[in-house]
PDB file of C-alpha atoms in Angstrom:
ATOM      1  CA  MET N   1      83.332  77.028 112.966  1.00 53.00           C
ATOM      2  CA  THR N   2      82.927  79.913 115.226  1.00 55.00           C
ATOM      3  CA  GLU N   3      79.632  81.920 115.439  1.00 51.00           C
ATOM      4  CA  SER N   4      81.239  84.979 113.671  1.00 53.00           C
ATOM      5  CA  GLU N   5      82.243  82.813 110.787  1.00 52.00           C
ATOM      6  CA  ASP N   6      78.644  81.162 110.784  1.00 51.00           C
ATOM      7  CA  ARG N   7      77.313  84.650 110.488  1.00 54.00           C
ATOM      8  CA  SER N   8      79.792  85.963 107.849  1.00 74.00           C
ATOM      9  CA  ARG N   9      78.851  82.848 105.609  1.00 73.00           C
ATOM     10  CA  ALA N  10      75.109  83.761 106.081  1.00 71.00           C
ATOM     11  CA  ASP N  11      75.758  87.178 105.046  1.00 74.00           C
ATOM     12  CA  GLU N  12      77.701  86.138 102.286  1.00 82.00           C
ATOM     13  CA  THR N  13      74.958  83.856 101.146  1.00 77.00           C
ATOM     14  CA  ARG N  14      72.322  86.606 101.465  1.00 78.00           C
ATOM     15  CA  ALA N  15      74.349  88.813  99.574  1.00 84.00           C
ATOM     16  CA  ARG N  16      74.689  86.448  96.834  1.00 85.00           C
ATOM     17  CA  LEU N  17      70.837  85.857  96.656  1.00 84.00           C
ATOM     18  CA  LEU N  18      70.291  89.438  96.386  1.00 87.00           C
ATOM     19  CA  ASP N  19      72.757  89.813  93.583  1.00 90.00           C
ATOM     20  CA  ALA N  20      71.099  86.874  91.845  1.00 91.00           C
ATOM     21  CA  ALA N  21      67.676  88.366  92.630  1.00 91.00           C
ATOM     22  CA  VAL N  22      68.821  91.640  90.817  1.00 92.00           C
ATOM     23  CA  ALA N  23      69.935  89.727  87.676  1.00 93.00           C
ATOM     24  CA  ALA N  24      67.021  87.700  87.453  1.00 93.00           C
ATOM     25  CA  PHE N  25      64.496  90.512  87.931  1.00 94.00           C
ATOM     26  CA  ALA N  26      66.355  92.496  85.368  1.00 91.00           C
ATOM     27  CA  GLU N  27      66.510  89.577  82.628  1.00 91.00           C
ATOM     28  CA  ARG N  28      62.779  88.332  83.403  1.00 92.00           C
ATOM     29  CA  GLY N  29      61.029  90.906  85.314  1.00 91.00           C
ATOM     30  CA  PHE N  30      59.897  90.209  89.022  1.00 92.00           C
ATOM     31  CA  HIS N  31      56.739  88.084  87.802  1.00 93.00           C
ATOM     32  CA  GLY N  32      58.850  86.140  85.036  1.00 93.00           C
ATOM     33  CA  ALA N  33      61.677  85.179  87.387  1.00 91.00           C
ATOM     34  CA  THR N  34      61.179  82.061  89.575  1.00 87.00           C
ATOM     35  CA  THR N  35      63.087  81.304  92.918  1.00 85.00           C
ATOM     36  CA  ARG N  36      64.633  78.512  90.878  1.00 87.00           C
ATOM     37  CA  ASP N  37      66.372  81.178  88.379  1.00 89.00           C
ATOM     38  CA  ILE N  38      67.515  83.114  91.343  1.00 89.00           C
ATOM     39  CA  THR N  39      69.180  80.267  93.301  1.00 84.00           C
ATOM     40  CA  SER N  40      70.657  78.933  90.008  1.00 88.00           C
ATOM     41  CA  ILE N  41      72.415  82.230  89.296  1.00 91.00           C
ATOM     42  CA  ALA N  42      73.567  82.255  93.036  1.00 82.00           C
ATOM     43  CA  GLY N  43      74.818  78.706  92.757  1.00 83.00           C
ATOM     44  CA  LEU N  44      72.731  77.548  95.652  1.00 76.00           C
ATOM     45  CA  SER N  45      70.065  75.104  96.247  1.00 73.00           C
ATOM     46  CA  THR N  46      66.380  76.296  95.800  1.00 72.00           C
ATOM     47  CA  ALA N  47      65.850  75.694  99.398  1.00 65.00           C
ATOM     48  CA  ALA N  48      68.414  78.160 100.307  1.00 68.00           C
ATOM     49  CA  ILE N  49      66.300  81.170  99.501  1.00 68.00           C
ATOM     50  CA  TYR N  50      63.829  80.220 102.330  1.00 68.00           C
ATOM     51  CA  VAL N  51      66.632  79.757 104.744  1.00 67.00           C
ATOM     52  CA  HIS N  52      67.660  83.571 104.355  1.00 68.00           C
ATOM     53  CA  HIS N  53      64.364  85.276 102.994  1.00 68.00           C
ATOM     54  CA  ARG N  54      60.595  84.575 103.257  1.00 74.00           C
ATOM     55  CA  SER N  55      59.762  85.079  99.849  1.00 83.00           C
ATOM     56  CA  LYS N  56      60.727  86.271  96.322  1.00 87.00           C
ATOM     57  CA  GLU N  57      58.923  89.569  97.170  1.00 92.00           C
ATOM     58  CA  GLU N  58      61.092  89.975 100.057  1.00 90.00           C
ATOM     59  CA  LEU N  59      63.997  89.856  98.003  1.00 90.00           C
ATOM     60  CA  LEU N  60      62.689  92.569  95.958  1.00 94.00           C
ATOM     61  CA  TYR N  61      62.017  94.597  98.982  1.00 95.00           C
ATOM     62  CA  GLN N  62      65.519  94.186 100.305  1.00 92.00           C
ATOM     63  CA  VAL N  63      66.981  95.374  96.895  1.00 93.00           C
ATOM     64  CA  SER N  64      64.556  98.195  96.758  1.00 95.00           C
ATOM     65  CA  HIS N  65      64.903  99.518 100.470  1.00 95.00           C
ATOM     66  CA  THR N  66      68.667  99.374 100.318  1.00 93.00           C
ATOM     67  CA  GLY N  67      68.759 101.011  97.033  1.00 93.00           C
ATOM     68  CA  HIS N  68      66.460 103.731  97.848  1.00 95.00           C
ATOM     69  CA  LEU N  69      68.223 104.469 101.194  1.00 96.00           C
ATOM     70  CA  ASP N  70      71.645 104.467  99.463  1.00 95.00           C
ATOM     71  CA  THR N  71      70.394 107.095  96.941  1.00 94.00           C
ATOM     72  CA  LEU N  72      69.044 109.288  99.798  1.00 96.00           C
ATOM     73  CA  GLU N  73      72.448 109.060 101.688  1.00 96.00           C
ATOM     74  CA  ARG N  74      74.183 110.099  98.619  1.00 95.00           C
ATOM     75  CA  MET N  75      72.028 112.969  98.081  1.00 95.00           C
ATOM     76  CA  ARG N  76      72.340 114.236 101.637  1.00 97.00           C
ATOM     77  CA  GLU N  77      76.246 113.846 101.460  1.00 96.00           C
ATOM     78  CA  ALA N  78      76.308 115.812  98.240  1.00 95.00           C
ATOM     79  CA  VAL N  79      73.974 118.677  99.713  1.00 96.00           C
ATOM     80  CA  ALA N  80      76.183 118.605 103.061  1.00 96.00           C
ATOM     81  CA  ALA N  81      79.374 119.418 101.000  1.00 94.00           C
ATOM     82  CA  SER N  82      78.286 123.009 100.419  1.00 96.00           C
ATOM     83  CA  ASP N  83      76.207 125.661 101.655  1.00 95.00           C
ATOM     84  CA  ASP N  84      75.725 127.389  98.188  1.00 97.00           C
ATOM     85  CA  PRO N  85      72.511 125.837  96.493  1.00 97.00           C
ATOM     86  CA  VAL N  86      74.370 125.845  93.145  1.00 97.00           C
ATOM     87  CA  GLU N  87      77.133 123.808  94.307  1.00 97.00           C
ATOM     88  CA  GLN N  88      74.700 121.680  96.234  1.00 97.00           C
ATOM     89  CA  LEU N  89      72.754 120.969  93.063  1.00 97.00           C
ATOM     90  CA  VAL N  90      75.689 120.364  91.012  1.00 97.00           C
ATOM     91  CA  ALA N  91      76.990 117.891  93.369  1.00 97.00           C
ATOM     92  CA  VAL N  92      73.534 116.003  93.713  1.00 97.00           C
ATOM     93  CA  MET N  93      73.119 115.808  90.080  1.00 96.00           C
ATOM     94  CA  ARG N  94      76.430 114.484  89.233  1.00 96.00           C
ATOM     95  CA  GLN N  95      76.038 111.983  92.066  1.00 94.00           C
ATOM     96  CA  PHE N  96      72.554 111.074  91.085  1.00 94.00           C
ATOM     97  CA  ALA N  97      73.608 110.660  87.316  1.00 95.00           C
ATOM     98  CA  ILE N  98      76.824 108.699  87.921  1.00 95.00           C
ATOM     99  CA  HIS N  99      75.337 106.397  90.563  1.00 93.00           C
ATOM    100  CA  HIS N 100      72.178 105.600  88.365  1.00 93.00           C
ATOM    101  CA  ALA N 101      74.573 104.773  85.421  1.00 94.00           C
ATOM    102  CA  ARG N 102      76.979 102.644  87.360  1.00 93.00           C
ATOM    103  CA  ALA N 103      74.302 100.779  89.192  1.00 92.00           C
ATOM    104  CA  HIS N 104      71.882 100.849  86.367  1.00 92.00           C
ATOM    105  CA  THR N 105      70.686  97.297  86.601  1.00 92.00           C
ATOM    106  CA  VAL N 106      69.853  97.645  90.359  1.00 93.00           C
ATOM    107  CA  ALA N 107      68.368 100.912  89.639  1.00 92.00           C
ATOM    108  CA  ARG N 108      66.132  99.575  86.753  1.00 91.00           C
ATOM    109  CA  VAL N 109      64.938  96.843  88.909  1.00 94.00           C
ATOM    110  CA  ILE N 110      63.943  99.059  91.979  1.00 92.00           C
ATOM    111  CA  ASN N 111      62.342 101.726  89.917  1.00 90.00           C
ATOM    112  CA  TYR N 112      60.272  99.615  87.348  1.00 89.00           C
ATOM    113  CA  GLU N 113      59.268  96.604  89.615  1.00 92.00           C
ATOM    114  CA  LEU N 114      57.740  98.900  92.606  1.00 92.00           C
ATOM    115  CA  ALA N 115      54.287  97.478  91.508  1.00 93.00           C
ATOM    116  CA  ALA N 116      55.442  93.875  92.508  1.00 95.00           C
ATOM    117  CA  LEU N 117      56.023  94.843  96.180  1.00 95.00           C
ATOM    118  CA  SER N 118      53.510  94.108  98.890  1.00 95.00           C
ATOM    119  CA  PRO N 119      51.275  96.901  99.730  1.00 96.00           C
ATOM    120  CA  GLU N 120      53.103  97.372 103.059  1.00 96.00           C
ATOM    121  CA  HIS N 121      56.414  97.407 101.280  1.00 96.00           C
ATOM    122  CA  GLN N 122      55.285  99.689  98.695  1.00 96.00           C
ATOM    123  CA  ARG N 123      54.196 102.196 101.243  1.00 97.00           C
ATOM    124  CA  GLU N 124      57.537 102.147 103.023  1.00 97.00           C
ATOM    125  CA  ILE N 125      59.503 102.527  99.896  1.00 97.00           C
ATOM    126  CA  LYS N 126      57.064 105.433  98.490  1.00 96.00           C
ATOM    127  CA  GLN N 127      57.823 107.171 101.839  1.00 97.00           C
ATOM    128  CA  ILE N 128      61.479 107.212 101.182  1.00 97.00           C
ATOM    129  CA  ARG N 129      60.915 108.341  97.531  1.00 96.00           C
ATOM    130  CA  HIS N 130      58.655 111.091  99.100  1.00 97.00           C
ATOM    131  CA  VAL N 131      61.646 112.175 101.401  1.00 98.00           C
ATOM    132  CA  ILE N 132      63.936 112.318  98.250  1.00 97.00           C
ATOM    133  CA  ASP N 133      61.567 114.198  96.229  1.00 97.00           C
ATOM    134  CA  THR N 134      60.860 116.634  99.137  1.00 97.00           C
ATOM    135  CA  GLU N 135      64.794 117.109  99.784  1.00 97.00           C
ATOM    136  CA  MET N 136      65.308 117.944  95.942  1.00 97.00           C
ATOM    137  CA  ARG N 137      62.409 120.282  95.986  1.00 97.00           C
ATOM    138  CA  GLN N 138      63.625 122.110  99.042  1.00 97.00           C
ATOM    139  CA  LEU N 139      67.079 122.286  97.346  1.00 97.00           C
ATOM    140  CA  ILE N 140      65.665 124.109  94.459  1.00 98.00           C
ATOM    141  CA  GLU N 141      63.343 126.422  96.679  1.00 97.00           C
ATOM    142  CA  ARG N 142      66.600 127.403  98.589  1.00 97.00           C
ATOM    143  CA  GLY N 143      68.210 128.356  95.262  1.00 97.00           C
ATOM    144  CA  VAL N 144      65.088 130.364  94.479  1.00 97.00           C
ATOM    145  CA  ASP N 145      65.016 132.172  97.818  1.00 96.00           C
ATOM    146  CA  ALA N 146      68.609 132.938  97.539  1.00 96.00           C
ATOM    147  CA  GLY N 147      68.110 134.502  93.887  1.00 96.00           C
ATOM    148  CA  VAL N 148      70.515 132.014  92.295  1.00 97.00           C
ATOM    149  CA  PHE N 149      67.670 129.944  90.698  1.00 97.00           C
ATOM    150  CA  ASP N 150      64.849 131.448  88.624  1.00 96.00           C
ATOM    151  CA  ASN N 151      62.306 128.843  88.491  1.00 95.00           C
ATOM    152  CA  PRO N 152      58.501 129.334  88.932  1.00 95.00           C
ATOM    153  CA  ASN N 153      57.661 125.751  89.940  1.00 97.00           C
ATOM    154  CA  PRO N 154      60.403 124.022  92.029  1.00 97.00           C
ATOM    155  CA  ARG N 155      57.974 120.980  92.663  1.00 96.00           C
ATOM    156  CA  MET N 156      58.028 120.181  88.844  1.00 97.00           C
ATOM    157  CA  ALA N 157      61.592 121.174  88.556  1.00 97.00           C
ATOM    158  CA  ALA N 158      62.351 118.581  91.028  1.00 97.00           C
ATOM    159  CA  VAL N 159      60.242 115.900  89.453  1.00 96.00           C
ATOM    160  CA  ALA N 160      61.968 116.522  86.141  1.00 96.00           C
ATOM    161  CA  LEU N 161      65.612 116.252  87.633  1.00 96.00           C
ATOM    162  CA  LEU N 162      64.852 112.951  89.420  1.00 95.00           C
ATOM    163  CA  SER N 163      63.239 111.667  86.426  1.00 94.00           C
ATOM    164  CA  LEU N 164      66.396 112.172  84.404  1.00 91.00           C
ATOM    165  CA  GLY N 165      68.236 109.859  86.716  1.00 86.00           C
ATOM    166  CA  ILE N 166      65.682 107.227  87.103  1.00 88.00           C
ATOM    167  CA  ASP N 167      65.326 106.959  83.262  1.00 91.00           C
ATOM    168  CA  LEU N 168      68.901 106.853  82.585  1.00 92.00           C
ATOM    169  CA  ALA N 169      68.721 103.214  84.356  1.00 88.00           C
ATOM    170  CA  ARG N 170      66.317 102.347  81.779  1.00 88.00           C
ATOM    171  CA  TRP N 171      68.561 103.154  78.727  1.00 91.00           C
ATOM    172  CA  TYR N 172      72.246 103.050  80.010  1.00 91.00           C
ATOM    173  CA  ARG N 173      74.529 100.349  79.145  1.00 88.00           C
ATOM    174  CA  GLU N 174      78.188  99.801  79.659  1.00 88.00           C
ATOM    175  CA  GLY N 175      80.273 100.547  76.571  1.00 87.00           C
ATOM    176  CA  GLY N 176      78.062 102.976  75.327  1.00 87.00           C
ATOM    177  CA  PRO N 177      79.407 106.478  73.760  1.00 91.00           C
ATOM    178  CA  LEU N 178      79.192 108.208  77.103  1.00 92.00           C
ATOM    179  CA  SER N 179      80.966 107.379  80.363  1.00 94.00           C
ATOM    180  CA  PRO N 180      78.925 107.745  83.702  1.00 95.00           C
ATOM    181  CA  GLU N 181      81.073 110.794  84.282  1.00 95.00           C
ATOM    182  CA  GLU N 182      80.352 112.267  81.147  1.00 95.00           C
ATOM    183  CA  ILE N 183      76.759 111.733  81.604  1.00 95.00           C
ATOM    184  CA  GLY N 184      76.898 113.191  84.905  1.00 95.00           C
ATOM    185  CA  ASP N 185      78.518 116.394  83.516  1.00 96.00           C
ATOM    186  CA  TYR N 186      75.738 116.616  81.150  1.00 95.00           C
ATOM    187  CA  TYR N 187      72.922 116.184  83.568  1.00 96.00           C
ATOM    188  CA  VAL N 188      74.594 118.937  85.778  1.00 97.00           C
ATOM    189  CA  ASP N 189      74.273 121.264  82.777  1.00 96.00           C
ATOM    190  CA  LEU N 190      70.704 120.217  82.120  1.00 96.00           C
ATOM    191  CA  ALA N 191      69.831 120.592  85.929  1.00 97.00           C
ATOM    192  CA  LEU N 192      71.192 124.149  85.903  1.00 97.00           C
ATOM    193  CA  ARG N 193      69.182 125.086  82.903  1.00 96.00           C
ATOM    194  CA  ILE N 194      66.053 123.461  84.227  1.00 96.00           C
ATOM    195  CA  VAL N 195      66.131 125.423  87.656  1.00 97.00           C
ATOM    196  CA  GLY N 196      67.242 128.606  85.783  1.00 96.00           C
ATOM    197  CA  ALA N 197      70.569 129.085  87.355  1.00 95.00           C
ATOM    198  CA  ARG N 198      71.864 132.560  87.236  1.00 86.00           C
ATOM    199  CA  LYS N 199      75.291 132.710  85.951  1.00 67.00           C
TER     200      LYS N 199
END
């Protein structure tokens, strides 16, 4: 076996463990899930977890770190698609809602198991969340400054909009009455109302 095949196999095992950790944490919560639960879901021996990760908490951190950076990147891509704050907000909210619906299990774990992270990891994740909050607030402020949004408190408007997506991960399930895209459209309408978009 070549070195690249070894790396590929190790990467595949790490990915299986992360997926299994999400499933276990979603079903039992971080504290209720055991390393045995995780490795059983992954179809691996219990020892495998420690070959690839230092601890169960590190698995949660990896899931949370990757998920938050992914959300930030999606948000930045949506903003970069236009110079118009209205179009930017439409793109951000549609992407945010659709992503949180499609990846609702991961989103639920990373948003509702934050307290299980070590203090160091919590600080790092909270910093990424602060950047997401700041960029949403700045988007709304740009719209207010441009005269296309009428909102007296962009900070609270940003909190409200981000909370919509985060809470979506709590209640959304596949097979419900609305598709992720339909929810995205509805959330866009809510967002435009919240920021006081001028028609």
